[in-house]
mmCIF file of C-alpha atoms in Angstrom:
data_model
loop_
_atom_site.group_PDB
_atom_site.id
_atom_site.type_symbol
_atom_site.label_atom_id
_atom_site.label_comp_id
_atom_site.label_asym_id
_atom_site.label_seq_id
_atom_site.Cartn_x
_atom_site.Cartn_y
_atom_site.Cartn_z
ATOM 1 C CA MET A 5 9.975 -16.393 -16.298
ATOM 2 C CA ASP A 6 11.710 -15.607 -12.990
ATOM 3 C CA GLY A 7 10.178 -13.461 -10.242
ATOM 4 C CA ARG A 8 12.001 -10.276 -11.174
ATOM 5 C CA THR A 9 11.057 -10.479 -14.836
ATOM 6 C CA PHE A 10 7.470 -11.266 -13.942
ATOM 7 C CA PHE A 11 6.999 -8.439 -11.471
ATOM 8 C CA ARG A 12 8.442 -5.927 -13.927
ATOM 9 C CA ALA A 13 5.484 -6.765 -16.143
ATOM 10 C CA PHE A 14 3.128 -5.796 -13.313
ATOM 11 C CA ARG A 15 4.516 -2.390 -12.422
ATOM 12 C CA SER A 16 4.453 1.092 -13.868
ATOM 13 C CA GLY A 17 7.670 2.984 -14.316
ATOM 14 C CA GLY A 18 11.036 1.692 -13.196
ATOM 15 C CA GLY A 19 13.632 1.862 -10.528
ATOM 16 C CA SER A 20 16.675 2.108 -12.787
ATOM 17 C CA GLY A 21 16.323 5.724 -13.802
ATOM 18 C CA GLY A 22 16.068 8.866 -11.711
ATOM 19 C CA MET A 23 13.080 9.099 -9.437
ATOM 20 C CA SER A 24 10.334 11.632 -9.903
ATOM 21 C CA GLU A 25 7.583 12.828 -7.605
ATOM 22 C CA LEU A 26 4.501 10.604 -7.603
ATOM 23 C CA VAL A 27 2.486 11.713 -4.539
ATOM 24 C CA ARG A 28 2.223 15.205 -3.062
ATOM 25 C CA LEU A 29 0.201 16.524 -0.145
ATOM 26 C CA ASP A 30 0.247 20.324 0.180
ATOM 27 C CA ASN A 31 -0.991 21.857 3.455
ATOM 28 C CA VAL A 32 -3.559 19.099 3.871
ATOM 29 C CA SER A 33 -5.927 19.130 6.828
ATOM 30 C CA LYS A 34 -8.787 16.773 7.535
ATOM 31 C CA VAL A 35 -11.371 17.449 10.237
ATOM 32 C CA TYR A 36 -14.230 15.010 10.617
ATOM 33 C CA GLN A 37 -17.689 16.267 11.455
ATOM 34 C CA GLY A 38 -17.864 17.170 15.107
ATOM 35 C CA GLY A 39 -14.096 16.909 15.490
ATOM 36 C CA ILE A 40 -12.181 19.485 17.471
ATOM 37 C CA THR A 41 -8.713 18.280 16.542
ATOM 38 C CA GLY A 42 -8.006 17.482 12.916
ATOM 39 C CA ALA A 43 -7.104 13.975 11.814
ATOM 40 C CA LEU A 44 -4.486 15.706 9.676
ATOM 41 C CA ASN A 45 -3.158 19.160 10.485
ATOM 42 C CA ASN A 46 -1.623 21.156 7.641
ATOM 43 C CA MET A 47 0.463 18.221 6.411
ATOM 44 C CA SER A 48 2.845 18.611 3.470
ATOM 45 C CA VAL A 49 4.857 15.683 2.139
ATOM 46 C CA SER A 50 5.851 14.084 -1.159
ATOM 47 C CA VAL A 51 6.686 10.521 -2.200
ATOM 48 C CA GLU A 52 8.952 9.713 -5.110
ATOM 49 C CA LYS A 53 8.255 7.129 -7.779
ATOM 50 C CA GLY A 54 9.890 3.838 -6.871
ATOM 51 C CA GLU A 55 10.049 4.506 -3.115
ATOM 52 C CA PHE A 56 8.964 2.077 -0.422
ATOM 53 C CA THR A 57 7.684 4.418 2.286
ATOM 54 C CA ALA A 58 6.281 3.312 5.643
ATOM 55 C CA ILE A 59 3.941 5.571 7.619
ATOM 56 C CA MET A 60 4.004 4.965 11.360
ATOM 57 C CA GLY A 61 2.217 6.389 14.345
ATOM 58 C CA PRO A 62 -0.039 5.488 17.277
ATOM 59 C CA SER A 63 -3.729 4.817 16.893
ATOM 60 C CA GLY A 64 -5.548 7.994 15.883
ATOM 61 C CA SER A 65 -2.403 9.728 14.637
ATOM 62 C CA GLY A 66 -3.783 10.210 11.112
ATOM 63 C CA LYS A 67 -1.757 7.639 9.201
ATOM 64 C CA SER A 68 -4.749 5.744 7.761
ATOM 65 C CA THR A 69 -6.495 9.040 6.989
ATOM 66 C CA MET A 70 -3.435 10.040 4.988
ATOM 67 C CA LEU A 71 -3.585 6.776 3.023
ATOM 68 C CA ASN A 72 -7.305 7.175 2.334
ATOM 69 C CA LEU A 73 -6.757 10.705 1.005
ATOM 70 C CA VAL A 74 -4.011 9.495 -1.340
ATOM 71 C CA ALA A 75 -6.348 6.756 -2.576
ATOM 72 C CA GLY A 76 -9.152 9.229 -3.184
ATOM 73 C CA LEU A 77 -11.360 7.336 -0.741
ATOM 74 C CA ASP A 78 -11.737 10.526 1.291
ATOM 75 C CA ARG A 79 -11.323 14.231 0.581
ATOM 76 C CA PRO A 80 -9.313 16.769 2.577
ATOM 77 C CA SER A 81 -11.005 19.590 4.465
ATOM 78 C CA SER A 82 -8.337 21.887 3.024
ATOM 79 C CA GLY A 83 -5.167 21.607 0.981
ATOM 80 C CA THR A 84 -4.451 19.531 -2.115
ATOM 81 C CA VAL A 85 -3.626 15.892 -2.772
ATOM 82 C CA ALA A 86 -2.015 15.013 -6.102
ATOM 83 C CA VAL A 87 -1.046 11.593 -7.459
ATOM 84 C CA GLY A 88 0.916 11.339 -10.673
ATOM 85 C CA GLY A 89 0.353 15.034 -11.284
ATOM 86 C CA THR A 90 -3.441 14.685 -11.009
ATOM 87 C CA ASN A 91 -5.116 16.883 -8.387
ATOM 88 C CA LEU A 92 -7.648 14.500 -6.872
ATOM 89 C CA GLY A 93 -9.739 17.447 -5.680
ATOM 90 C CA ASN A 94 -10.593 18.240 -9.298
ATOM 91 C CA LEU A 95 -12.153 14.812 -9.880
ATOM 92 C CA GLY A 96 -15.787 13.915 -9.325
ATOM 93 C CA GLU A 97 -16.758 10.627 -7.705
ATOM 94 C CA SER A 98 -16.968 8.700 -10.991
ATOM 95 C CA ALA A 99 -13.633 10.060 -12.162
ATOM 96 C CA LEU A 100 -12.082 9.201 -8.796
ATOM 97 C CA ALA A 101 -13.346 5.636 -9.083
ATOM 98 C CA ARG A 102 -11.779 5.334 -12.551
ATOM 99 C CA PHE A 103 -8.545 6.858 -11.264
ATOM 100 C CA ARG A 104 -8.349 4.294 -8.445
ATOM 101 C CA ARG A 105 -9.138 1.471 -10.854
ATOM 102 C CA ASP A 106 -6.404 2.504 -13.273
ATOM 103 C CA HIS A 107 -3.646 3.711 -10.950
ATOM 104 C CA ILE A 108 -4.095 2.514 -7.351
ATOM 105 C CA GLY A 109 -3.737 -0.923 -5.797
ATOM 106 C CA PHE A 110 -4.992 -1.206 -2.208
ATOM 107 C CA VAL A 111 -4.224 -3.970 0.291
ATOM 108 C CA PHE A 112 -6.196 -3.906 3.543
ATOM 109 C CA GLN A 113 -5.675 -5.535 6.930
ATOM 110 C CA PHE A 114 -8.763 -7.736 6.684
ATOM 111 C CA PHE A 115 -8.510 -8.840 3.044
ATOM 112 C CA TYR A 116 -12.113 -7.978 1.998
ATOM 113 C CA LEU A 117 -12.470 -10.917 -0.367
ATOM 114 C CA LEU A 118 -15.945 -11.666 -1.692
ATOM 115 C CA PRO A 119 -16.958 -14.989 -0.091
ATOM 116 C CA ASN A 120 -19.092 -16.175 -3.012
ATOM 117 C CA LEU A 121 -16.220 -15.868 -5.520
ATOM 118 C CA THR A 122 -13.190 -18.118 -5.884
ATOM 119 C CA ALA A 123 -9.701 -16.782 -5.180
ATOM 120 C CA LEU A 124 -9.013 -16.262 -8.888
ATOM 121 C CA GLU A 125 -12.382 -14.577 -9.405
ATOM 122 C CA ASN A 126 -11.541 -12.178 -6.568
ATOM 123 C CA VAL A 127 -8.184 -11.400 -8.173
ATOM 124 C CA LEU A 128 -9.801 -10.635 -11.522
ATOM 125 C CA ILE A 129 -12.425 -8.151 -10.255
ATOM 126 C CA PRO A 130 -10.420 -4.947 -10.970
ATOM 127 C CA ALA A 131 -9.473 -6.178 -14.457
ATOM 128 C CA GLN A 132 -13.083 -7.004 -15.245
ATOM 129 C CA LEU A 133 -14.109 -3.494 -14.197
ATOM 130 C CA LYS A 134 -11.773 -2.266 -16.962
ATOM 131 C CA GLY A 135 -13.276 -4.725 -19.429
ATOM 132 C CA ASN A 136 -10.068 -6.785 -19.600
ATOM 133 C CA ASP A 137 -9.736 -10.547 -19.863
ATOM 134 C CA ALA A 138 -6.854 -11.113 -17.451
ATOM 135 C CA ASN A 139 -7.365 -14.789 -16.599
ATOM 136 C CA VAL A 140 -3.883 -15.835 -17.730
ATOM 137 C CA ARG A 141 -2.238 -12.879 -16.014
ATOM 138 C CA GLY A 142 -4.172 -13.580 -12.823
ATOM 139 C CA ARG A 143 -3.048 -17.213 -12.712
ATOM 140 C CA GLU A 144 0.565 -16.241 -13.411
ATOM 141 C CA LEU A 145 0.449 -13.627 -10.675
ATOM 142 C CA MET A 146 -0.954 -16.119 -8.183
ATOM 143 C CA GLU A 147 1.804 -18.547 -9.124
ATOM 144 C CA GLN A 148 4.487 -15.948 -8.486
ATOM 145 C CA LEU A 149 2.908 -15.164 -5.102
ATOM 146 C CA GLY A 150 3.071 -18.857 -4.204
ATOM 147 C CA ILE A 151 -0.659 -19.651 -4.286
ATOM 148 C CA PRO A 152 -1.362 -21.297 -7.677
ATOM 149 C CA ASP A 153 -3.166 -24.192 -6.004
ATOM 150 C CA VAL A 154 -5.850 -22.031 -4.372
ATOM 151 C CA ALA A 155 -7.185 -20.393 -7.545
ATOM 152 C CA ASP A 156 -10.434 -22.352 -7.491
ATOM 153 C CA ARG A 157 -10.987 -22.304 -3.723
ATOM 154 C CA TYR A 158 -13.380 -19.993 -1.926
ATOM 155 C CA PRO A 159 -12.005 -17.602 0.745
ATOM 156 C CA ALA A 160 -13.486 -19.635 3.614
ATOM 157 C CA ARG A 161 -11.121 -22.476 2.677
ATOM 158 C CA LEU A 162 -7.996 -20.285 2.715
ATOM 159 C CA SER A 163 -5.618 -19.457 5.538
ATOM 160 C CA GLY A 164 -5.067 -15.831 6.519
ATOM 161 C CA GLY A 165 -1.768 -15.733 4.673
ATOM 162 C CA GLN A 166 -3.321 -17.179 1.537
ATOM 163 C CA GLN A 167 -6.153 -14.648 1.698
ATOM 164 C CA GLN A 168 -3.701 -11.765 2.002
ATOM 165 C CA ARG A 169 -1.740 -13.037 -1.014
ATOM 166 C CA VAL A 170 -4.973 -13.222 -2.987
ATOM 167 C CA ALA A 171 -5.695 -9.639 -1.916
ATOM 168 C CA LEU A 172 -2.191 -8.627 -3.012
ATOM 169 C CA ALA A 173 -2.681 -10.278 -6.407
ATOM 170 C CA ARG A 174 -5.981 -8.419 -6.758
ATOM 171 C CA ALA A 175 -4.219 -5.134 -5.957
ATOM 172 C CA LEU A 176 -1.582 -5.823 -8.624
ATOM 173 C CA ILE A 177 -3.765 -7.155 -11.453
ATOM 174 C CA ASN A 178 -4.183 -3.752 -13.147
ATOM 175 C CA ASN A 179 -0.473 -2.890 -12.919
ATOM 176 C CA PRO A 180 -1.003 -0.004 -10.447
ATOM 177 C CA THR A 181 1.190 3.058 -10.445
ATOM 178 C CA LEU A 182 0.971 3.122 -6.640
ATOM 179 C CA LEU A 183 0.424 0.286 -4.178
ATOM 180 C CA LEU A 184 -1.148 1.279 -0.844
ATOM 181 C CA ALA A 185 -1.039 -1.159 2.070
ATOM 182 C CA ASP A 186 -2.895 -0.445 5.322
ATOM 183 C CA GLU A 187 -1.587 -2.727 8.099
ATOM 184 C CA PRO A 188 -1.322 -5.682 5.669
ATOM 185 C CA THR A 189 0.214 -7.934 8.341
ATOM 186 C CA GLY A 190 -2.063 -6.868 11.205
ATOM 187 C CA ALA A 191 -4.320 -9.935 10.955
ATOM 188 C CA LEU A 192 -1.487 -12.411 10.355
ATOM 189 C CA ASP A 193 0.872 -14.368 12.592
ATOM 190 C CA THR A 194 4.490 -13.245 12.678
ATOM 191 C CA LYS A 195 5.851 -15.810 10.209
ATOM 192 C CA THR A 196 3.112 -15.215 7.653
ATOM 193 C CA GLY A 197 3.391 -11.455 8.101
ATOM 194 C CA ASP A 198 7.119 -11.643 7.385
ATOM 195 C CA GLN A 199 6.389 -13.595 4.199
ATOM 196 C CA VAL A 200 3.931 -10.941 3.007
ATOM 197 C CA MET A 201 6.457 -8.217 3.758
ATOM 198 C CA GLU A 202 9.123 -10.097 1.795
ATOM 199 C CA LEU A 203 6.748 -10.101 -1.180
ATOM 200 C CA LEU A 204 6.248 -6.353 -0.825
ATOM 201 C CA GLY A 205 10.010 -5.927 -0.610
ATOM 202 C CA GLN A 206 10.457 -7.893 -3.837
ATOM 203 C CA LEU A 207 7.887 -5.704 -5.568
ATOM 204 C CA HIS A 208 9.765 -2.604 -4.411
ATOM 205 C CA ARG A 209 13.092 -3.957 -5.652
ATOM 206 C CA ASP A 210 11.484 -4.375 -9.052
ATOM 207 C CA GLY A 211 10.314 -0.772 -9.117
ATOM 208 C CA GLN A 212 6.859 -0.729 -7.527
ATOM 209 C CA THR A 213 6.053 2.393 -5.503
ATOM 210 C CA ILE A 214 4.630 1.343 -2.126
ATOM 211 C CA LEU A 215 3.072 3.397 0.652
ATOM 212 C CA LEU A 216 2.644 1.246 3.760
ATOM 213 C CA VAL A 217 0.858 1.982 7.040
ATOM 214 C CA THR A 218 2.153 -0.114 9.925
ATOM 215 C CA HIS A 219 2.522 0.070 13.705
ATOM 216 C CA ASP A 220 5.577 -2.223 13.726
ATOM 217 C CA ALA A 221 8.813 -0.193 13.727
ATOM 218 C CA LYS A 222 11.097 -3.193 13.314
ATOM 219 C CA LEU A 223 9.074 -4.489 10.388
ATOM 220 C CA ALA A 224 9.057 -1.063 8.732
ATOM 221 C CA THR A 225 12.780 -0.487 9.101
ATOM 222 C CA ARG A 226 13.579 -3.976 7.829
ATOM 223 C CA HIS A 227 11.776 -3.492 4.519
ATOM 224 C CA ALA A 228 11.031 0.176 3.807
ATOM 225 C CA ALA A 229 13.635 2.649 2.547
ATOM 226 C CA ARG A 230 11.878 5.578 4.219
ATOM 227 C CA VAL A 231 9.859 5.853 7.426
ATOM 228 C CA ILE A 232 7.525 8.792 8.102
ATOM 229 C CA SER A 233 6.346 9.077 11.716
ATOM 230 C CA VAL A 234 3.008 10.803 12.293
ATOM 231 C CA MET A 235 1.495 12.058 15.540
ATOM 232 C CA ASP A 236 -1.602 14.212 16.072
ATOM 233 C CA GLY A 237 -1.983 14.624 12.321
ATOM 234 C CA LYS A 238 1.528 16.011 11.847
ATOM 235 C CA ILE A 239 4.806 14.568 10.604
ATOM 236 C CA VAL A 240 7.246 14.372 13.511
ATOM 237 C CA ASP A 241 10.035 12.456 11.782
ATOM 238 C CA ASP A 242 10.988 11.563 8.191
ATOM 239 C CA ALA A 243 13.918 9.155 7.877
ATOM 240 C CA ARG A 244 15.449 7.831 4.659
ATOM 241 C CA LEU A 245 17.080 4.660 5.897
ATOM 242 C CA GLU A 246 19.545 4.361 3.037
ATOM 243 C CA SER A 247 21.157 7.476 4.507
ATOM 244 C CA PRO A 248 24.014 6.476 6.851
ATOM 245 C CA GLU A 249 23.154 9.151 9.420
ATOM 246 C CA ARG A 250 19.697 7.639 10.024
ATOM 247 C CA ALA A 251 20.091 4.008 11.002
ATOM 248 C CA PRO A 252 16.996 1.840 11.633
ATOM 249 C CA SER A 253 17.855 1.781 15.349
ATOM 250 C CA GLU A 254 17.519 5.562 15.450
ATOM 251 C CA VAL A 255 14.032 5.395 13.923
ATOM 252 C CA ILE A 256 12.975 2.766 16.447
ATOM 253 C CA ARG A 257 14.285 5.004 19.248
ATOM 254 C CA VAL A 258 12.220 7.946 17.950
ATOM 255 C CA ARG A 259 9.137 5.733 17.745
ATOM 256 C CA GLY A 260 9.696 4.575 21.318
ATOM 257 C CA GLU A 261 9.814 8.171 22.515
ATOM 258 C CA GLU A 262 6.557 8.912 20.695
ATOM 259 C CA ALA A 263 4.837 5.910 22.257
ATOM 260 C CA SER A 264 5.860 7.011 25.757
ATOM 261 C CA ARG A 265 4.258 10.461 25.439
#
């Protein structure tokens, strides 16, 4: 089984047909207790199924808050967040946990692997929460991600790149509708980070919807098809890079202007 065929078995939906809306934020604001300025300020945006969208912005701009709201890890102060047509505000905590388990894959900057479990055991956690025996699938997924030899090793014996690939396999094990990645290369060296981004790019080419938070404009424009720039909780730029009038160099220029403010 080649990589393309394999990854199609681990995604929901497809990239060959017309795209449809998967994520929608309507007039979303988020103000943390004691905050004067909102982390998000009346933000409205949608993401289509099959898109690879990067969210960029300086520290404190609201990009990670946006990702956490889409994942149902946090709730907006006002407005609505919907994923796959489901209004997350209508779900209680238990229902939200089931929704994340069934539909969301999350890759973090610092891996968050359980140290007392092997790499394969870490990968299988989400499947076990669904009551599924996914041992074969987990091993196949690790093979396709280039880490079949680390299945029985503990995280302390893995490099940063290997740990992030294990975390990516864990995020994919339940065939998520949406893959969220929060600075997935932030704790990696440049070469290893590029390898992880290539894997995300391959997933996108095979139809996986990806929402990525990153601070690296060049990295985002190299792999994502759309870059949303956020500042002070608001969207200040939204570029679809497949459009000829918005070249990657233009997005990088806009990001440079934001950074200089």
